[in-house]
Short mmCIF file of C-alpha atoms in Angstrom, two decimals:
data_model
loop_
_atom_site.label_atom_id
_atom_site.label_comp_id
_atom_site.label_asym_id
_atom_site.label_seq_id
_atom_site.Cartn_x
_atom_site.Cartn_y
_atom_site.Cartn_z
CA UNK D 1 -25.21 -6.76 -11.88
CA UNK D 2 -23.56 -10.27 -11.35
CA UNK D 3 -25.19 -11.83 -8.50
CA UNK D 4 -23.95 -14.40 -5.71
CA UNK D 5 -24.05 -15.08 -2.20
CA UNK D 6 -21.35 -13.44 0.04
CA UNK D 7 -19.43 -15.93 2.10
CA UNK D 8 -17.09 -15.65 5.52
CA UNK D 9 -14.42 -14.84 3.09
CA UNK D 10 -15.95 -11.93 0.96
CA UNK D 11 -16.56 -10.42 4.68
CA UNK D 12 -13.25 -11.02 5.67
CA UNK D 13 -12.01 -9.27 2.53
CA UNK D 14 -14.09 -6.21 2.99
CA UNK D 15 -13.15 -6.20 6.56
CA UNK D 16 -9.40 -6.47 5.65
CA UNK D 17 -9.29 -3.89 2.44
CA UNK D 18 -12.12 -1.72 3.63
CA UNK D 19 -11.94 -0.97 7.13
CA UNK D 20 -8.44 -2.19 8.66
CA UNK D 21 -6.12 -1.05 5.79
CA UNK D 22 -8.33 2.28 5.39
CA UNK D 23 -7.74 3.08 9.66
CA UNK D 24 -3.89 2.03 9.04
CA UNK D 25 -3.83 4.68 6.00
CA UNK D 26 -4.95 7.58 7.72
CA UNK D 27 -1.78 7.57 10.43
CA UNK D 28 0.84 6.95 7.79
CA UNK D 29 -0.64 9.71 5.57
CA UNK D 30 -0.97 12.16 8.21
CA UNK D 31 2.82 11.31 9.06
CA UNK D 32 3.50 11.44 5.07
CA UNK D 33 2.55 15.32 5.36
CA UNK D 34 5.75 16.22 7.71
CA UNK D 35 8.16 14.34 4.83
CA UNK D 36 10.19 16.86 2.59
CA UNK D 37 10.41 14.26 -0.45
CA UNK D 38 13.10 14.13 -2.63
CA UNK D 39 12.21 13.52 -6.63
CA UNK D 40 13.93 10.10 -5.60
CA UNK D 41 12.16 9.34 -2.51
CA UNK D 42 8.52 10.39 -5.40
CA UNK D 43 9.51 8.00 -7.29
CA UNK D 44 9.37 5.05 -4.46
CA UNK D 45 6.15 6.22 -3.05
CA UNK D 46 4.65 5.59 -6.61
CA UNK D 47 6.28 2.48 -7.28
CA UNK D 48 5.25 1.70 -3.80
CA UNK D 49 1.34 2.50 -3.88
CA UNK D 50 1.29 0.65 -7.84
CA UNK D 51 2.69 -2.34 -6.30
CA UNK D 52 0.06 -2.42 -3.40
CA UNK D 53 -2.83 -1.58 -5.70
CA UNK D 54 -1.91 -4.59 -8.28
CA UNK D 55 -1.04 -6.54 -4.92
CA UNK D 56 -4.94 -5.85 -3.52
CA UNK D 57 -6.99 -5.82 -7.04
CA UNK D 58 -5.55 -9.42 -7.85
CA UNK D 59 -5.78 -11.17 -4.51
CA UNK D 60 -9.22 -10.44 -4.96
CA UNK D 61 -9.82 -11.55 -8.37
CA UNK D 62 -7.58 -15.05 -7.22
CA UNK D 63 -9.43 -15.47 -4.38
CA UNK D 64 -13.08 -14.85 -6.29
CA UNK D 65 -11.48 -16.96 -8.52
CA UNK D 66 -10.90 -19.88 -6.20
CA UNK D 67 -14.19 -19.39 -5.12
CA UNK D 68 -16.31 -20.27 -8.94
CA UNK D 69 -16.17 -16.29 -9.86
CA UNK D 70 -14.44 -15.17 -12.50
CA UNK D 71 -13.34 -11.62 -12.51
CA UNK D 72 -14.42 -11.07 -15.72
CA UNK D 73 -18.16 -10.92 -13.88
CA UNK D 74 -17.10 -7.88 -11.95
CA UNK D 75 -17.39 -5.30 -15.03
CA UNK D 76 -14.64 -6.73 -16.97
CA UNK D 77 -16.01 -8.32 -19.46
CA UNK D 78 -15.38 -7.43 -23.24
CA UNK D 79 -17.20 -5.65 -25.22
CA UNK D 80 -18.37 -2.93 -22.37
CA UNK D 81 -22.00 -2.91 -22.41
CA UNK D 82 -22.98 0.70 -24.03
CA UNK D 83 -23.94 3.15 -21.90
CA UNK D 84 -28.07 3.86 -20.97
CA UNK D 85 -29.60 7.33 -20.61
CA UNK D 86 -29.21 6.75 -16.87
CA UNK D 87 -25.33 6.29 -17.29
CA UNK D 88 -24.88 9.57 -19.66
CA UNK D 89 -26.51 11.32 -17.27
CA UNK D 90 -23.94 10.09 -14.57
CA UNK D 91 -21.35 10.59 -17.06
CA UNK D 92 -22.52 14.29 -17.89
CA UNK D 93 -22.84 15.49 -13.96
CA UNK D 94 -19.29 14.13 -13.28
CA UNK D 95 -17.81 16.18 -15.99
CA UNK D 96 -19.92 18.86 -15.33
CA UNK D 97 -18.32 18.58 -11.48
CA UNK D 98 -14.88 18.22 -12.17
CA UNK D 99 -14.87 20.61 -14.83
CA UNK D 100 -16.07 23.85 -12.82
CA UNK D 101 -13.89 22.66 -10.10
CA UNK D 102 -10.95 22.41 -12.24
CA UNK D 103 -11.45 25.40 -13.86
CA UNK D 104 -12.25 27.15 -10.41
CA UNK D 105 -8.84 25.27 -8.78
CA UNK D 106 -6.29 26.42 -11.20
CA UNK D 107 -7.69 29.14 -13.52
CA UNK D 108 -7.85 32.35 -11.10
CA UNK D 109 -5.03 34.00 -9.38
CA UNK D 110 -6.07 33.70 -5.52
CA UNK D 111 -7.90 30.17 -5.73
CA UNK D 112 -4.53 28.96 -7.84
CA UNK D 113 -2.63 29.97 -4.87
CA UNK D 114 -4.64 28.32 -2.53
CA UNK D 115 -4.64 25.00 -4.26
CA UNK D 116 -0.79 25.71 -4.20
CA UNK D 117 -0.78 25.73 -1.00
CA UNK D 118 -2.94 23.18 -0.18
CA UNK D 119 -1.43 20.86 -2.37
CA UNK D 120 2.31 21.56 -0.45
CA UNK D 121 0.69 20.93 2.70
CA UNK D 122 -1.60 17.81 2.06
CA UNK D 123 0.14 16.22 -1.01
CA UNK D 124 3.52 17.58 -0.91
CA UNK D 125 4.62 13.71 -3.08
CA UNK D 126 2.84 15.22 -5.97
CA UNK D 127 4.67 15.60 -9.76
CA UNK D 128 6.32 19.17 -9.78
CA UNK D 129 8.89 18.70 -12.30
CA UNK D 130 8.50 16.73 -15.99
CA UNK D 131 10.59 13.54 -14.97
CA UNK D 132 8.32 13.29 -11.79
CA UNK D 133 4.87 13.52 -14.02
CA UNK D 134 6.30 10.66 -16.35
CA UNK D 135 6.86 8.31 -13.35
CA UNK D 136 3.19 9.27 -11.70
CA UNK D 137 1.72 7.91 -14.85
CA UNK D 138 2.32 4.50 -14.51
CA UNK D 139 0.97 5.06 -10.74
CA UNK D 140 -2.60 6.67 -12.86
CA UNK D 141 -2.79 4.03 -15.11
CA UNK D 142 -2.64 1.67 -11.90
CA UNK D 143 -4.82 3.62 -9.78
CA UNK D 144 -7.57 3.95 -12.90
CA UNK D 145 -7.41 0.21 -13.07
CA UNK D 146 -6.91 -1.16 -9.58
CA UNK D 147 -8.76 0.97 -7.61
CA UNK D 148 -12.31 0.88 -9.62
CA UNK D 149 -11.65 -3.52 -9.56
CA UNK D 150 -11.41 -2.89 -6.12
CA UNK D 151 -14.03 -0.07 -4.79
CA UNK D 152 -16.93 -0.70 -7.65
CA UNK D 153 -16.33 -3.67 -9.57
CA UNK D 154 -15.88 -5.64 -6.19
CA UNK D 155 -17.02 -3.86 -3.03
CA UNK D 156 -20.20 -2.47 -5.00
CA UNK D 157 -21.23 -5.80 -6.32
CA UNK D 158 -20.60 -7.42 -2.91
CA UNK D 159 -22.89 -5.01 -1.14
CA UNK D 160 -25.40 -4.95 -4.06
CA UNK D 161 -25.81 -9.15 -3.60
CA UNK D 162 -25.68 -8.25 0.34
CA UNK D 163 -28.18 -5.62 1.07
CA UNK D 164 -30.31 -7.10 -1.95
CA UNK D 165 -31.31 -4.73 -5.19
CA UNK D 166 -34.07 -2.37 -3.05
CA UNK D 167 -30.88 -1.19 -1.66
CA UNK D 168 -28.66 -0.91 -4.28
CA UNK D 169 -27.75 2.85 -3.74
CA UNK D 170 -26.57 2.10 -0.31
CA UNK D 171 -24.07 -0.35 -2.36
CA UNK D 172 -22.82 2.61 -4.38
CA UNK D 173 -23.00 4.73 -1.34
CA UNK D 174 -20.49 2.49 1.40
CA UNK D 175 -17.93 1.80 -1.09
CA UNK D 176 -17.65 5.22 -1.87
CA UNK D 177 -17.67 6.48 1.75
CA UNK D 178 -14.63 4.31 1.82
CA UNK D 179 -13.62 5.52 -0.99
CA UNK D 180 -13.53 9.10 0.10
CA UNK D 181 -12.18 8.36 3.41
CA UNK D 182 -8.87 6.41 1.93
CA UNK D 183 -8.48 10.16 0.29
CA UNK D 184 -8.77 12.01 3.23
CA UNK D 185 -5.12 12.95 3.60
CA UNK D 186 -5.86 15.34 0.48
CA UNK D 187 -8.24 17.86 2.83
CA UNK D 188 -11.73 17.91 3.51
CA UNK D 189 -12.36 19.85 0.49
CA UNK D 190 -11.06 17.49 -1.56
CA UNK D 191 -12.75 14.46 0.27
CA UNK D 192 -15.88 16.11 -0.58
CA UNK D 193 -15.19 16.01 -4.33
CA UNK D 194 -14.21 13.02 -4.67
CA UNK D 195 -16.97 11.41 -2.76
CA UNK D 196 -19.10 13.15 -4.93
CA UNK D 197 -17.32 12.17 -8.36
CA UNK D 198 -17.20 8.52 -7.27
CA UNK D 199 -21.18 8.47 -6.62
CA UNK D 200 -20.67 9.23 -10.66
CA UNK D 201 -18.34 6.69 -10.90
CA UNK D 202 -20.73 4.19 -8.93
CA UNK D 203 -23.64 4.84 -10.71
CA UNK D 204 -22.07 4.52 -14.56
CA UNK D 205 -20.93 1.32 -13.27
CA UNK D 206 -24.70 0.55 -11.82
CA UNK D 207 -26.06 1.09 -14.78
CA UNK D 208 -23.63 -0.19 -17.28
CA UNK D 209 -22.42 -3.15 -15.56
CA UNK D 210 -18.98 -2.45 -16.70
CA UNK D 211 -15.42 -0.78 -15.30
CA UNK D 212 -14.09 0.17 -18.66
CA UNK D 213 -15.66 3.31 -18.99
CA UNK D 214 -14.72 4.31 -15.01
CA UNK D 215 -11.45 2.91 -15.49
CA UNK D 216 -10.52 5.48 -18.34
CA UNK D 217 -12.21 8.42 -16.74
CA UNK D 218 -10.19 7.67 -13.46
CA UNK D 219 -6.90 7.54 -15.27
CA UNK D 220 -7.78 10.70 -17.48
CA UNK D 221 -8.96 12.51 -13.80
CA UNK D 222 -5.39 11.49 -12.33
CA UNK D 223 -3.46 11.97 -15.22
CA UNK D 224 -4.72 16.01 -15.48
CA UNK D 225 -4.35 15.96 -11.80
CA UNK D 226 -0.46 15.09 -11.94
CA UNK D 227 0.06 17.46 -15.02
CA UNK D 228 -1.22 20.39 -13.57
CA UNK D 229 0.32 19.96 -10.34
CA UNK D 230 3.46 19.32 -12.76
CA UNK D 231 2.65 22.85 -14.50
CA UNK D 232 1.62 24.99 -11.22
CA UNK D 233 4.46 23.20 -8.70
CA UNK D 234 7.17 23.46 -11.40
CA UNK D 235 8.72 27.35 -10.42
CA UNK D 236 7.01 26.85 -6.88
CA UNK D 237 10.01 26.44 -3.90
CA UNK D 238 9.21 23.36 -2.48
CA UNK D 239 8.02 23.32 1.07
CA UNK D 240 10.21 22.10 4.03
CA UNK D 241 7.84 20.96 6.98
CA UNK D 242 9.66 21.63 9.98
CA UNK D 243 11.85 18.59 11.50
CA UNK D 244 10.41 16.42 13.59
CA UNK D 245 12.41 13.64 15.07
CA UNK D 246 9.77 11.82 16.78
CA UNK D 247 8.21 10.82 13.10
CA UNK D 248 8.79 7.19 11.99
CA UNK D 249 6.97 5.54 9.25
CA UNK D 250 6.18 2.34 10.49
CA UNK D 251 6.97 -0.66 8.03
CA UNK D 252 4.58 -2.12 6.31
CA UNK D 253 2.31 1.02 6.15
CA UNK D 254 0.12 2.25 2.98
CA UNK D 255 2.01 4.69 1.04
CA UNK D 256 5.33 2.73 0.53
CA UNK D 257 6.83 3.90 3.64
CA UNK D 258 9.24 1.49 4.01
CA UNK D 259 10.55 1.98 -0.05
CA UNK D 260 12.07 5.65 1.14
CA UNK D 261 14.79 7.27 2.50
CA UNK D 262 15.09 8.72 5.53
CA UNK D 263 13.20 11.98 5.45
CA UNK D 264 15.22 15.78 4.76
CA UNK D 265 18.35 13.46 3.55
CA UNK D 266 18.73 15.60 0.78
CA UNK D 267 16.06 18.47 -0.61
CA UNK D 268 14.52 18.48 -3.94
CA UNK D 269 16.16 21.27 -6.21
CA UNK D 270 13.33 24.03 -7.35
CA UNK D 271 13.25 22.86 -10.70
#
């Protein structure tokens, strides 16, 4: 684990990308839940959320930069140190997790329904048609990347060098709290999972010292995630939340608000 001492700045930074924009997040996602979206208004949200990700993973690798560290210390360096017993064991309990849950989500009848459902209500920006899922998968590719920079490569390794090494599982355990929390407009269910499956994530990057292994397990996690909501959403009407004219996404928000139209301008056709 690459060790230094954290400065004003790295709290400032934490304070900024781990607390503040997290708070902001959960209004405009909650308001993001009463938005019929258009395939057109999809496509902005991802563009949207890439462009914030890349905006937040490399202002912190310019400003670690600025400051004698060079990003490449954050579990980016090349070749990926192979992975110990420790981290296969990681590796093996994540799949182990997301498999039966996968396989429990989408393979029977009545729980396929209810992640139907759930999905409409909580994520209702998700892929449901083939053109959508080819535009999500830049937005994977950027979320694989940017987001494991952000929450292990950076936030674990700042809390690792704060809290010193006797407390290094309370530096895998914050960032993802965090982590899990940023999710929350998904459900509590699925807050649960993922806090669990980034403790995986946190610990193969404990014990490897590296983000390339995470990074490609993230963006193989979202990719399935936006190809079977492609395959289950595709002959599903799409929900209409009821009207409300009191809702206004407030510029500037997380999510891409401001990149799209003005919600129920035009309904998505049942592809």
């Amino acid at each position: 684990m690459f060790e230094f001492s954290p400065n004003i700045i790295d709290h400032i930074l934490v304070l900024i990308i781990g607390v503040i924009l997290p708070i902001r997040s959960v209004k405009a996602q909650s308001l993001l839940k009463k938005v019929s979206f258009t395939p057109k208004m999809k496509t902005r949200l991802y563009i949207g959320n890439s462009i914030s990700l890349w905006f937040m993973a490399l202002l912190l690798g310019l400003v670690n930069w600025l400051m004698g560290r060079s990003p490449v210390d954050f579990g980016l360096h090349w070749p990926p140190d192979t992975m110990n017993d420790y981290a296969w064991w990681a590796l093996a309990g994540f799949i182990l997790l997301y498999g039966a849950d996968l396989t429990y989500e989408t393979a029977f009848p009545t729980s396929r329904e209810n992640t139907i459902k759930e999905w409409q209500e909580n994520i209702p920006f998700l892929p449901a048609s083939f053109p959508e899922f080819i535009r999500f998968i830049p937005l994977a590719i950027t979320a694989g990347i940017c987001e494991e920079f952000i929450f292990r490569g950076y936030f674990i390794t700042y809390f690792y060098n704060l809290l010193g090494s006797d407390n290094a599982y309370w530096a895998i355990f914050i960032p993802t709290l965090i982590f899990a929390i940023v999710h929350q407009y998904q459900g509590r269910k699925a807050v649960i999972k993922i806090f669990f499956m980034a403790i995986f994530f946190g610990l193969i990057y404990y014990y490897t010292g590296s983000l390339w292994q995470v990074m490609l397990i993230h963006f193989i996690v979202d990719l399935i995630g936006g190809f079977a909501a492609w395959r289950m959403l595709k002959d599903i009407p799409p929900r209409i939340p009821p009207v409300d004219p009191e809702i206004r996404l407030e510029e500037g928000e997380v999510l891409s608000s401001e990149a799209m139209d003005p919600p129920n301008e035009e309904l998505p056709d049942p592809e």
